[in-house]
Structures are given as structure tokens and as C-alpha cells.
CSV table of C-alpha atoms and ligand atoms in Angstrom, one decimal:
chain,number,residue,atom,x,y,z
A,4,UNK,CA,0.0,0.0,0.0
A,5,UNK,CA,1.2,3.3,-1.0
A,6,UNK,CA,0.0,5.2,2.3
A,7,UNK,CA,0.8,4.9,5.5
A,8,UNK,CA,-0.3,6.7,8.4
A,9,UNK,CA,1.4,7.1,12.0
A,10,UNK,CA,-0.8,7.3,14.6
A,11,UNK,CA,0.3,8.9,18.0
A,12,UNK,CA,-2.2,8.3,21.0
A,13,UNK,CA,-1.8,10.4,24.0
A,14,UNK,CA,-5.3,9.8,25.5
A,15,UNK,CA,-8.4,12.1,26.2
A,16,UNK,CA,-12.1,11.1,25.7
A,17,UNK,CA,-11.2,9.1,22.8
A,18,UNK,CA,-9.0,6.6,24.5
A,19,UNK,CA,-11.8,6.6,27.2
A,20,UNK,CA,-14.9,4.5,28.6
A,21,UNK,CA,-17.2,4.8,32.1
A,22,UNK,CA,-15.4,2.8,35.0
A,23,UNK,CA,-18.3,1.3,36.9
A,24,UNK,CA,-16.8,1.6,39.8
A,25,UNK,CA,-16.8,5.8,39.9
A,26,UNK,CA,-19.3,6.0,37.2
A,27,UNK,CA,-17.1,8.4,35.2
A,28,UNK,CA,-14.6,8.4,32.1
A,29,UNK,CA,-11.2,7.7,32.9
A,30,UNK,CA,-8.8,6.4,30.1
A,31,UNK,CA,-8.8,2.8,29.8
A,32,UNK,CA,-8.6,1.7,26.1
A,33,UNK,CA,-5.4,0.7,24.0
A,34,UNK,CA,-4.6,2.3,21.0
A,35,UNK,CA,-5.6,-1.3,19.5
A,36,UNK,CA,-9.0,-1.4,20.9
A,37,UNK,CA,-9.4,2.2,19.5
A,38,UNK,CA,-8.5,1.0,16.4
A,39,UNK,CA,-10.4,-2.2,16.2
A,40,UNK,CA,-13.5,0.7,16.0
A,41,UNK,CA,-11.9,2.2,12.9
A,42,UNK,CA,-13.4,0.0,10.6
A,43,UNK,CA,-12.3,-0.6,7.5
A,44,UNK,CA,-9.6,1.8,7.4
A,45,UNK,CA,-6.7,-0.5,5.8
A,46,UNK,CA,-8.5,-0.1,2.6
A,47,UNK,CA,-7.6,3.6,2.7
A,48,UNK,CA,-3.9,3.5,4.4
A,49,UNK,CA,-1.4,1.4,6.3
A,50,UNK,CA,-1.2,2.3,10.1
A,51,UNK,CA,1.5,2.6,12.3
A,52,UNK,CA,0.3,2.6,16.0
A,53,UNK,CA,2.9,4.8,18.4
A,54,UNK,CA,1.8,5.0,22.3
A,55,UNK,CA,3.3,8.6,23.4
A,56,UNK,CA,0.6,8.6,26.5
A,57,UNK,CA,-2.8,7.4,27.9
A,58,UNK,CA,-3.8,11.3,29.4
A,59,UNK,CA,-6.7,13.6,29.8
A,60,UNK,CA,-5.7,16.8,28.2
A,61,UNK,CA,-5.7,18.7,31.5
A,62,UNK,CA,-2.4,16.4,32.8
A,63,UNK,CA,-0.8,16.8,29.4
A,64,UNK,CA,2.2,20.1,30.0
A,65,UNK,CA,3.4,22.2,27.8
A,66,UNK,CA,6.8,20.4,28.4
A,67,UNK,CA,4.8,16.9,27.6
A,68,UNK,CA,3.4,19.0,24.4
A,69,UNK,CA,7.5,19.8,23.1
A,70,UNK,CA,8.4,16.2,23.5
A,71,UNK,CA,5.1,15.5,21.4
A,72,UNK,CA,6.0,18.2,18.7
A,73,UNK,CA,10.0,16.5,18.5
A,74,UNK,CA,8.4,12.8,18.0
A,75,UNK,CA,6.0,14.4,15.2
A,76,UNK,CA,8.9,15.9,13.6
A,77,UNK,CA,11.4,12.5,13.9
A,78,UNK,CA,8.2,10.8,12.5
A,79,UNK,CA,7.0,12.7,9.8
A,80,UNK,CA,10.5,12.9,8.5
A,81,UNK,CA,10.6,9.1,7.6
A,82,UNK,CA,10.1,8.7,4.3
A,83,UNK,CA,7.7,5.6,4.5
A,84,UNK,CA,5.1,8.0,6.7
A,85,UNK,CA,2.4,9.7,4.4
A,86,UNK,CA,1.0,11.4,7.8
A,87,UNK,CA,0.9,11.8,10.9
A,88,UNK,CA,-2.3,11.6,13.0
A,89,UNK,CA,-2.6,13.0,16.6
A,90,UNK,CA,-5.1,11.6,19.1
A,91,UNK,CA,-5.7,14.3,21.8
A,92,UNK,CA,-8.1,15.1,24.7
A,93,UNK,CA,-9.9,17.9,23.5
A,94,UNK,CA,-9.9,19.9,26.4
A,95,UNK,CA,-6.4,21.7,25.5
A,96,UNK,CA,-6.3,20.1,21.8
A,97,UNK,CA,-5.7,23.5,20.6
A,98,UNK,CA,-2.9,24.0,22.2
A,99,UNK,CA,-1.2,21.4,21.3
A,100,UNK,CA,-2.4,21.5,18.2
A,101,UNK,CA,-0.8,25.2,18.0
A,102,UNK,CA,2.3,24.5,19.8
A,103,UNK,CA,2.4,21.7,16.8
A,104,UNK,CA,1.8,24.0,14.6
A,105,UNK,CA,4.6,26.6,15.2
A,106,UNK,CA,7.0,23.8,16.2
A,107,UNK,CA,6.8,20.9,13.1
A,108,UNK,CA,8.7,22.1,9.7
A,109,UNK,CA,7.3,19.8,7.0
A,110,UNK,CA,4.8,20.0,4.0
A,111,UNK,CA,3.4,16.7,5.1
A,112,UNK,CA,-0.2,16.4,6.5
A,113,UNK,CA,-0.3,16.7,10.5
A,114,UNK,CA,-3.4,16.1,11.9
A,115,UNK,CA,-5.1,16.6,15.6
A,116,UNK,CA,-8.1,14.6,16.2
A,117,UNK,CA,-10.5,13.7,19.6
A,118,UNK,CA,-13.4,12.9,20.6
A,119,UNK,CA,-16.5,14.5,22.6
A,120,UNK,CA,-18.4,10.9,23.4
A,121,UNK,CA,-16.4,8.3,25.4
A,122,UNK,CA,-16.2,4.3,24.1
A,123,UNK,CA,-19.4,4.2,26.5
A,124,UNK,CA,-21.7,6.3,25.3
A,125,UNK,CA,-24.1,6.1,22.8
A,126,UNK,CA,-22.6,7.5,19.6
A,127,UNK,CA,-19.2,7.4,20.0
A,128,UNK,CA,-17.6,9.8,17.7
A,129,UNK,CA,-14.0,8.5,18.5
A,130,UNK,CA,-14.2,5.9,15.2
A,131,UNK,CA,-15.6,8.1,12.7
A,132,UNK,CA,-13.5,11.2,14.1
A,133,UNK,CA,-10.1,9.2,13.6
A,134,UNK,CA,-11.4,7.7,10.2
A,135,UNK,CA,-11.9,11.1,8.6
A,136,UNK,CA,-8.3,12.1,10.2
A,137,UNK,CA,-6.8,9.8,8.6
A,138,UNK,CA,-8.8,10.3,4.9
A,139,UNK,CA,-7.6,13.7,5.3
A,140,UNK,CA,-4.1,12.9,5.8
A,141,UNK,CA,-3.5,11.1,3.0
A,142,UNK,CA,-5.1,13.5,0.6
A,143,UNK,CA,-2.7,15.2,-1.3
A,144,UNK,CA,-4.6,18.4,-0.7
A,145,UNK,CA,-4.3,18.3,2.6
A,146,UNK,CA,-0.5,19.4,1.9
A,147,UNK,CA,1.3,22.7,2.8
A,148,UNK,CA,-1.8,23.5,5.7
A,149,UNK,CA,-0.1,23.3,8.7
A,150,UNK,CA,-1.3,21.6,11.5
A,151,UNK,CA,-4.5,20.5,11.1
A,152,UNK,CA,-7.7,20.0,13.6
A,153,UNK,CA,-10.5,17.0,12.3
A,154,UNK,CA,-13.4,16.5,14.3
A,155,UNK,CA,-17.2,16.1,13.4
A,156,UNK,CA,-16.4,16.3,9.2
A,157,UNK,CA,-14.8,19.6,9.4
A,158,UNK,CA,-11.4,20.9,8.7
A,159,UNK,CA,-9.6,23.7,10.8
A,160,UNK,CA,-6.4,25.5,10.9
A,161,UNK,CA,-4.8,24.5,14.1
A,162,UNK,CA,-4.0,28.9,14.6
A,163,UNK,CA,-7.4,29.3,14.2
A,164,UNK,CA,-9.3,26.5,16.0
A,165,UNK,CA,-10.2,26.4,19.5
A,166,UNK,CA,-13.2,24.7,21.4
A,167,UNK,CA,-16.5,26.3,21.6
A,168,UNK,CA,-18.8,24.4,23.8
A,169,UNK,CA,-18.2,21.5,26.4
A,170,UNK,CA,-20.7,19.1,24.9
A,171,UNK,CA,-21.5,19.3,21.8
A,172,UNK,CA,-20.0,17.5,18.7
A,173,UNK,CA,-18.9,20.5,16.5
A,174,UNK,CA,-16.9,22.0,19.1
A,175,UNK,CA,-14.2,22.9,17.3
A,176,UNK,CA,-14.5,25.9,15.6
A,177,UNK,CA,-12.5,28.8,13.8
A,178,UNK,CA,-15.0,31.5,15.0
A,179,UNK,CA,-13.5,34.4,12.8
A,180,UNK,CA,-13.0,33.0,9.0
A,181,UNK,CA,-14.0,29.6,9.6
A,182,UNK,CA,-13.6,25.8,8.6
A,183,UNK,CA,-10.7,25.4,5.8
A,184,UNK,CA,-12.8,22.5,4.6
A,185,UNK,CA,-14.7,19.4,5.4
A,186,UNK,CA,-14.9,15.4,5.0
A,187,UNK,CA,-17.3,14.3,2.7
A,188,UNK,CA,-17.6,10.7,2.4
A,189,UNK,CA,-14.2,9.9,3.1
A,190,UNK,CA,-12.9,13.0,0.6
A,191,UNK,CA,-11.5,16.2,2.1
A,192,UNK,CA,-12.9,19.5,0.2
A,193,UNK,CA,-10.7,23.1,1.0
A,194,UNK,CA,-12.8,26.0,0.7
A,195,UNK,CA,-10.0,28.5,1.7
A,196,UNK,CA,-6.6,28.0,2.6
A,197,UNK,CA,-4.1,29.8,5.4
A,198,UNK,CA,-2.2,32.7,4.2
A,199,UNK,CA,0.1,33.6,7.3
A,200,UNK,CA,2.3,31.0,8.9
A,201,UNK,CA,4.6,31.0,11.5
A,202,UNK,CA,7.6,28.2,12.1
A,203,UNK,CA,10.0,28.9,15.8
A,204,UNK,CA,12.7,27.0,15.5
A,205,UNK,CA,12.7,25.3,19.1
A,206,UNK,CA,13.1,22.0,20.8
A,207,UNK,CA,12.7,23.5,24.2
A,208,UNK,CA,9.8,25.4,26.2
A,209,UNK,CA,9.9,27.9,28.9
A,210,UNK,CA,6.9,27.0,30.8
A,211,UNK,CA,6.8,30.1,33.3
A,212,UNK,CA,4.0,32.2,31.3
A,213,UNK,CA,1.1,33.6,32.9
A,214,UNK,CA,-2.3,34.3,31.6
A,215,UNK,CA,-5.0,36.6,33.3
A,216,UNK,CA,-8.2,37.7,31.9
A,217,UNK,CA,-9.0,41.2,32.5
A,218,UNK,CA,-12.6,42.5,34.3
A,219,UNK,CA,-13.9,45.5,35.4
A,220,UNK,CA,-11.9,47.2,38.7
A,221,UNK,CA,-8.9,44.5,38.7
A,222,UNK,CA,-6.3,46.0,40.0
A,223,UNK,CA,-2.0,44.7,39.2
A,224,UNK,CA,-2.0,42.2,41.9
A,225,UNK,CA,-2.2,39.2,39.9
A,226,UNK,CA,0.6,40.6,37.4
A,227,UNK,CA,2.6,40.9,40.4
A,228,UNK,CA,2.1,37.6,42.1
A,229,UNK,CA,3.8,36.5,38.5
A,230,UNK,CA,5.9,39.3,38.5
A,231,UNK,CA,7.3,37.6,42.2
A,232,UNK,CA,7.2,33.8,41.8
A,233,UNK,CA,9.4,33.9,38.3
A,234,UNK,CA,7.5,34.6,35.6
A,235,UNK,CA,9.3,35.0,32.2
A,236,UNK,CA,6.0,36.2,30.4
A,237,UNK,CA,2.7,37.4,30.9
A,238,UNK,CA,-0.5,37.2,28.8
A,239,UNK,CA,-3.0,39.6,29.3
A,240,UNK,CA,-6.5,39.2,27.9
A,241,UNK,CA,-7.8,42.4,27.8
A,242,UNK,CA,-11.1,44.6,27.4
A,243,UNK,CA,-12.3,45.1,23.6
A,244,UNK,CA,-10.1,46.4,21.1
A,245,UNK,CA,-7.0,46.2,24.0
A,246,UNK,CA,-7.4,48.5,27.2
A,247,UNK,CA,-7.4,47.9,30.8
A,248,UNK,CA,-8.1,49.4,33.9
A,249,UNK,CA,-5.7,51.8,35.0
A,250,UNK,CA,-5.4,50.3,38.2
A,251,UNK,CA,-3.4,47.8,36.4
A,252,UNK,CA,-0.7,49.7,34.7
A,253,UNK,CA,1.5,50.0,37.5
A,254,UNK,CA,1.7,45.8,37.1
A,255,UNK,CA,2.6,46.3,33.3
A,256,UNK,CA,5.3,48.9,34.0
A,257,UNK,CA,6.9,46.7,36.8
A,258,UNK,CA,6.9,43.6,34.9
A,259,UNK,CA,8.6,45.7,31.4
A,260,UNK,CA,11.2,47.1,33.9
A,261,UNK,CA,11.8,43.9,34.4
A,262,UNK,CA,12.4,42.9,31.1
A,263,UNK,CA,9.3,40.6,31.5
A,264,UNK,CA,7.0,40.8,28.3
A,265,UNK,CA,3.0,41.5,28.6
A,266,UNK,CA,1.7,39.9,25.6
A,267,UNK,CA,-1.8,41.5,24.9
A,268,UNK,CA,-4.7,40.0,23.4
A,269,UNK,CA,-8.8,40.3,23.6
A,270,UNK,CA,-11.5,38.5,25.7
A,271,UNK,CA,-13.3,39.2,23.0
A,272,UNK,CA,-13.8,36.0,20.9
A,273,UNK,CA,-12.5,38.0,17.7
A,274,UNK,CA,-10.7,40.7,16.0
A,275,UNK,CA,-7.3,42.3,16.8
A,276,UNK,CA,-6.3,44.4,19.1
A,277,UNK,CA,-5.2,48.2,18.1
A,278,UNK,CA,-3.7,51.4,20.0
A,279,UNK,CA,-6.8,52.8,19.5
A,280,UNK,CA,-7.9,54.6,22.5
A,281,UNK,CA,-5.7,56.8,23.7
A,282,UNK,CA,-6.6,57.6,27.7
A,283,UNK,CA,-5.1,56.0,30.8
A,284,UNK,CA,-4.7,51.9,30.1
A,285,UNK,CA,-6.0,52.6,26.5
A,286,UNK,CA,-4.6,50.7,23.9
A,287,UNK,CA,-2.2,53.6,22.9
A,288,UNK,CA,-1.0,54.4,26.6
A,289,UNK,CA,0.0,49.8,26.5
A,290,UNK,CA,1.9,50.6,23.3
A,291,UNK,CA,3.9,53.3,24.6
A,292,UNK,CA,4.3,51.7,28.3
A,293,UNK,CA,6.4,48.8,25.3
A,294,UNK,CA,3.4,46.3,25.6
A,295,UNK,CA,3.3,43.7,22.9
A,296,UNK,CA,0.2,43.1,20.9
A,297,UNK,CA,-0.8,39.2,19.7
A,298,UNK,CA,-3.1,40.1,16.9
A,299,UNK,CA,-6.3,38.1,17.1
A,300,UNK,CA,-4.4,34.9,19.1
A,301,UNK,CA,-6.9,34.1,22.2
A,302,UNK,CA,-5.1,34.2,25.4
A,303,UNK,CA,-3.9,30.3,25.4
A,304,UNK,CA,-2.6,30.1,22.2
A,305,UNK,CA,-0.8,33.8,22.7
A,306,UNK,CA,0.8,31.8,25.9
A,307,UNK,CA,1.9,28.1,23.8
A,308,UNK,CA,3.5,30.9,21.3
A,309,UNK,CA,4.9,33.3,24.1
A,310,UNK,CA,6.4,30.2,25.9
A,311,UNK,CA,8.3,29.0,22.3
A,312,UNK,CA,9.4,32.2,22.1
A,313,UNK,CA,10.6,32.8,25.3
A,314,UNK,CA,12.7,29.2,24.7
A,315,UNK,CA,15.1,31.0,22.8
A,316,UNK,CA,14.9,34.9,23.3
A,317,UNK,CA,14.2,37.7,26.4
A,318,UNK,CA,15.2,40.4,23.6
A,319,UNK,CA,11.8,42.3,23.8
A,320,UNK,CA,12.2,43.4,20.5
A,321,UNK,CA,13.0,39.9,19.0
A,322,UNK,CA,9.6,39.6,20.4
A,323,UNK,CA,7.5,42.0,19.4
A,324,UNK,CA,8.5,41.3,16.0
A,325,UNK,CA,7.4,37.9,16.6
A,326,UNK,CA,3.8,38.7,17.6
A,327,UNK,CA,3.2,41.7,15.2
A,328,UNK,CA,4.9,41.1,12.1
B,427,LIG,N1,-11.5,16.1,29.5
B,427,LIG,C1,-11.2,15.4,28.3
B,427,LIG,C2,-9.8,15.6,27.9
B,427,LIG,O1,-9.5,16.7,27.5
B,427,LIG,C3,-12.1,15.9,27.3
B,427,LIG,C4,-11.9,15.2,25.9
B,427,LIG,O2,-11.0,14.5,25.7
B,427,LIG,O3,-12.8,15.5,25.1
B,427,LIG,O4,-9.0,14.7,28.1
């Protein structure tokens, strides 16, 4: 057979079923017994079964997620692999599917899959969620996308993907532009394609990047807590278009003192953010204070970037350039 398809399991919901003792999902099925569901799949490729971990997404770490992104890259090098195919919890699937994203340098497909219905409920989407993976893998279209995340028929860019609702089957969605494509029938059909990408050249992570949310009256004792327990980086989700309390900018002028970048991003589910308004904690009072903006990155993908940046520069410029070229 022509194709052939690795397939690394780390765990999550797919690789799970009820244990009747606790009457909740814990992982308990092998990557073979995951597979056994997939049926019919060696008509389509060969597989390649390779057992990274057996985790729900909340135990996987961002240094777990750079050991991940180094097997993808050893694997997807080989020149017998057509693909590589990525079986995730998916309650941080998009950051791993980001960090994968920034991190893995090759035009092969690399794809992120999960499920939202465990092995003991009624319609388990594990089987069909891994089949349409690994259809799109092997399409030749599927080329030259960068990371990609399959679940429930649709195609998305891994920088633009993120989960959208605990429950429900179509989760995953790119809330600004939308899908890239979909499964149909075991096809993959692109609609658009991904204009901007990034590749940091890193094997490392620096994990010590904090994230806040920003809400009316909060004041710059969180930034400082970070600030004092050896933070490299700090991600603020902002108000809007990119402001914050004022109570706040004395945090962001300690923490640029020290050489300590504040990444800045929106709550808001889309859009940029801009030096727009120009009084105290405005967007343009940030810019001038030297706060860095991430575009239209939601706050835990702007961290997974800020922490591969921070692997191999504290030059805040280096950095800057990184989030807003
Ligand atoms: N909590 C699970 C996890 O992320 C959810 C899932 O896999 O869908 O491992």
C-alpha cells in the first residue's frame, strides 16, 4: 500500500470508557481497541500505531506537548510515513495543536483529532472522528496547511481553531474565517486555505507564562504575584479592542522594567487588538508603556506561542516582531 499513516495516541475522551466503579470516564482503552472501532480503514492506508501517552488533556504540560512536537517531527521525516495523525483530549487540543503548529517544519499532513463521546456512550464519535483524520491525511490536498484539527467532518487550521462548547459534537471551531474544509464521504474538500504561517525554530519550552483575563476594577496584583514567583512572560487578555483598567498599569510597567514581556490579546472572541484609544490603560498608553500586541491569538494560544518564544529569546524586540509582524 502506498499510504501509510502514523498514529500517535496520548489519550483524552477518545482513549476513554465509564469505570463502573466511579461512574465516570477515565482512560482505559489501547490504542488497538481504538483502532479495532476504525473500521475498514486498511483499505484507505497502512497504520502505524505509536503509544506517546494514555492522558486527559488537562495532565498533558506544555513540556509533555514539546516532546510530542519532536516525535511528530522525527516521524513525519521518515520517508515511509504519508502522515501523521494526533489523538488528543480535547480539552487543550488547541494547544497542542498550536504548539504543533509553530513547532513541526514539514509540507506533510499533521493532523489533531479527539473525541467529545467516550467508548461508553451512545454515539461514540472517536471511530468516525479518527477515520476522517486519517482520509484527510493522505489527501494530497491536505498538503502545505499546517497543522491540522478534524473533528465532526470539518477541517480547521490548528491557529485558528479552539473549542467552543463542552458538549457538543462540532466543538471545534474557527470563530473568525472559519472551517478550511470538510470530510465528505471519506474525501477532504478546502474552501479556503491559510495565508500567514509561523515556524519557531525550538526544541525547548519555557513554561513560566502567565495568563490573566482582565474584568472590570482589577487592579495589578495578579501581574505581580507572576511578577514575584518567576514569571518570564505574561498574557493579558484584555477589554475590547485592548485596554485595561488603569489600576493595572503599574503591574505592566513593573513587569517591562523587568524585562518581562506582557503579551496583549482580547476577551473578546475575535478581532485584533489596536492602539486605538488613547486615555489611561488605552490601547495607545500599552503601546507606549512597550506592551506587545498578539493580533487576534486568544489568550492560550498567545501563551503556547509566548512560551516557544521565550525558549530561545528575552530580547523584547525579537519579540515584538514575533507577535506583530
Ligand atoms: N476532559 C477530556 C480531555 O481533554 C475531554 C476530551 O477528551 O474531550 O482529556
Amino acid at each position: 500500500m502506498a499510504n501509510k499513516t502514523a498514529i500517535i495516541f496520548t489519550g483524552g475522551t477518545i482513549s476513554m470508557k465509564i469505570d463502573p466503579r466511579i461512574h465516570a470516564a477515565i482512560p482505559a482503552l489501547s490504542s488497538e481497541e481504538i483502532m479495532a472501532m476504525v473500521t475498514n480503514i486498511e483499505k484507505f492506508s497502512e497504520i502505524e500505531i505509536i503509544n506517546f501517552s494514555n492522558l486527559p488533556s488537562p495532565h498533558i504540560t506544555p513540556k509533555m506537548m514539546m516532546e510530542l512536537s519532536i516525535l511528530v517531527n522525527k516521524t513525519i521525516n521518515r520517508e515511509d510515513i504519508t502522515s501523521v495523525v494526533v489523538t488528543h483530549g480535547t480539552d487543550t487540543l488547541e494547544e497542542t495543536a498550536y504548539l504543533l503548529d509553530l513547532t513541526v517544519n514539514t509540507e506533510k499532513p499533521v493532523i489533531v483529532v479527539g473525541a467529545m463521546r467516550n467508548s461508553s456512550e451512545l454515539g461514540y464519535d472517536g471511530s468516525s472522528n479518527l477515520s476522517a483524520a486519517i482520509c484527510t491525511g493522505i489527501s494530497k490536498n491536505a498538503k502545505n496547511k499546517g497543522v491540522l484539527v478534524v473533528m465532526n467532518n470539518e477541517v480547521n487550521a490548528a491557529s485558528e481553531v479552539t473549542k467552543t462548547n463542552t458538549l457538543s459534537l462540532d466543538t471545534f471551531k474557527s470563530p473568525e474565517f472559519g472551517p478550511l474544509g470538510i470530510v465528505d464521504n471519506d474525501e477532504v474538500i478546502f474552501y479556503r486555505d491559510i495565508v500567514n504561517r509561523q515556524f519557531i525554530d525550538t526544541n525547548e519550552i519555557e513554561e513560566k507564562v502567565g495568563l490573566l483575563k482582565t474584568g472590570p476594577g482589577m487592579e495589578s496584583d495578579i501581574i505581580n504575584f507572576y511578577i514575584n514567583n518567576g514569571y518570564k512572560g505574561i498574557v493579558i487578555e484584555a477589554l475590547g479592542r485592548g485596554n485595561i483598567p488603569p489600576q493595572m498599569i503599574d503591574g505592566v510597567k513593573n513587569a517591562i522594567e523587568k524585562n518581562i514581556p506582557i503579551v496583549m490579546v482580547s476577551r473578546c472572541p475575535t478581532g485584533r487588538v489596536l492602539d486605538t484609544y488613547g486615555y489611561e490603560g488605552g490601547g495607545k498608553h500599552l503601546r507606549n508603556l512597550g506592551v506587545i500586541f498578539g493580533n487576534n491569538l486568544p489568550g492560550q494560544k498567545a501563551r503556547i506561542k509566548l512560551m516557544l518564544i521565550l525558549s530561545i529569546t528575552n530580547n523584547m524586540e525579537t519579540i515584538r516582531n514575533l507577535f506583530e509582524e
